[in-house]
Amino acid sequence: MKAWIVEEQKPIEEGPLKLVELPIPEPRGREIRVRVTHCGICRTDLHIAEGDIPLSKKPVVPGHEIVGVVDALGPEARRFKIGDRVGISWLNYTCGECKYCKRGEENYCPHIKRTGYDVDGGFAEYTIIREDFAFDLRRHSLSSEDLAPIMCPGITGHFAFKLSEIREGERLGMLGFGPTAYYLLRVAKSMDIEVYISTRSEEHKRVALQYGADWVGNLAHQDFPHKVDAFIFFPTAGHLVERALANTLPAATLVLGAVAMTPITIKDYTSNLWGRRIKTVYQVRRDYGIEFLEIADKLKLTIEKEIVSFNDVPDAMLRLKRGEINGMVQVIDFGVE
Ligand SMILES: [Zn+2]
Ligand SMILES: [Zn+2]
């Protein structure tokens, strides 16, 4: 099968992705083999290619926003039939036995395996997953190209939303407006939540307003019209955390969505931190994924996307790095069927 691999991390301009021929993997036990039809490209894939995150496996096939059809079954796989549509997210495996798994917080499982990072992912024609970690998309109304980005920004956004403890009728602030914030905005507006969005990008301001944001601006220079009940913070800019907190009410939750951050300094504890809760999004959970797929089905959560052909993946990632993508996300269409 054809696959893009990362063996040596380097800037995307220098070509860390290599197109290779790999043997088609064979499913064992409860595993299923998935013929990938679509795979979203994520900023995390860029970090993996460029070395912002060390490689966990070498070489690795990136890609963790996978939609495809079941193509072969391991001898003990019972959940799906050949031809069924399934999805695969970042969460590829958890042990089911540790204290975190047992209490329903599998995202903290120390034995976690992540798609396109600890195991090969979706920048290849085929991939393997244990059947209980695949999402059942047989009856979902969205197209596969719209479901692919649900697998990462959609599910991650829902996780952040749950952590924020925001309720109907309240005010939510967000800093940064990528695809994750887009899905959050769509869901929040369906729940009568007032949403304020801080972004530097004029294009993102336009999209945010188009989908119902109640305020757009730049928190680095101006305050929100009102202090908010919850705040979801995406960038790695630690110096802006206190600005975010300064725009929250006591009892508010600040959710940090980044995987890395520059130093965070709080100068005015009493005004800005006292009484607030700070949480971080850490990996993903299947139960939230299932919940969000239902929401996406009900709300018909499509997204502006750029369709990329398999051979154009490196070029697409270069455009992602340069902020030149056409739409909110990029999805590889494998041209199957
Ligand atoms: Zn992702
Ligand atoms: Zn576990």
CSV table of N, CA, C and O and ligand atoms in Angstrom, one decimal, residues 41-45 64-65 90 151-153 156, ligand 1:
chain,number,residue,atom,x,y,z
A,41,ILE,N,-6.2,16.5,7.8
A,41,ILE,CA,-4.8,16.9,8.2
A,41,ILE,C,-4.9,17.9,9.4
A,41,ILE,O,-5.7,18.8,9.3
A,42,CYS,N,-4.2,17.6,10.4
A,42,CYS,CA,-4.3,18.3,11.7
A,42,CYS,C,-2.9,19.1,11.9
A,42,CYS,O,-1.9,18.6,11.5
A,43,ARG,N,-3.0,20.1,12.7
A,43,ARG,CA,-1.8,20.8,13.0
A,43,ARG,C,-0.8,19.9,13.8
A,43,ARG,O,0.4,20.1,13.7
A,44,THR,N,-1.4,19.0,14.5
A,44,THR,CA,-0.6,18.0,15.3
A,44,THR,C,0.3,17.2,14.3
A,44,THR,O,1.5,16.9,14.6
A,45,ASP,N,-0.2,16.9,13.1
A,45,ASP,CA,0.6,16.2,12.1
A,45,ASP,C,1.8,17.0,11.7
A,45,ASP,O,2.9,16.5,11.4
A,64,HIS,N,-4.8,11.2,12.0
A,64,HIS,CA,-5.7,10.7,13.1
A,64,HIS,C,-7.1,11.2,13.0
A,64,HIS,O,-7.8,11.3,14.0
A,65,GLU,N,-7.5,11.6,11.8
A,65,GLU,CA,-8.8,12.0,11.5
A,65,GLU,C,-9.4,11.2,10.4
A,65,GLU,O,-9.6,11.7,9.3
A,90,TRP,N,-7.7,10.2,17.4
A,90,TRP,CA,-6.4,10.1,18.0
A,90,TRP,C,-6.3,9.0,19.0
A,90,TRP,O,-5.2,8.4,19.3
A,151,MET,N,-13.4,13.9,13.7
A,151,MET,CA,-12.6,12.9,14.5
A,151,MET,C,-11.6,13.6,15.4
A,151,MET,O,-11.1,12.9,16.3
A,152,CYS,N,-11.1,14.8,15.0
A,152,CYS,CA,-10.2,15.4,15.9
A,152,CYS,C,-10.7,16.8,16.5
A,152,CYS,O,-11.1,16.9,17.6
A,153,PRO,N,-10.8,17.8,15.6
A,153,PRO,CA,-11.2,19.1,16.2
A,153,PRO,C,-12.6,19.0,16.7
A,153,PRO,O,-12.9,19.6,17.8
A,156,THR,N,-12.4,17.0,20.1
A,156,THR,CA,-11.6,17.8,21.1
A,156,THR,C,-12.4,19.0,21.6
A,156,THR,O,-12.3,19.3,22.7
B,1,ZN,ZN,-5.8,16.4,15.3
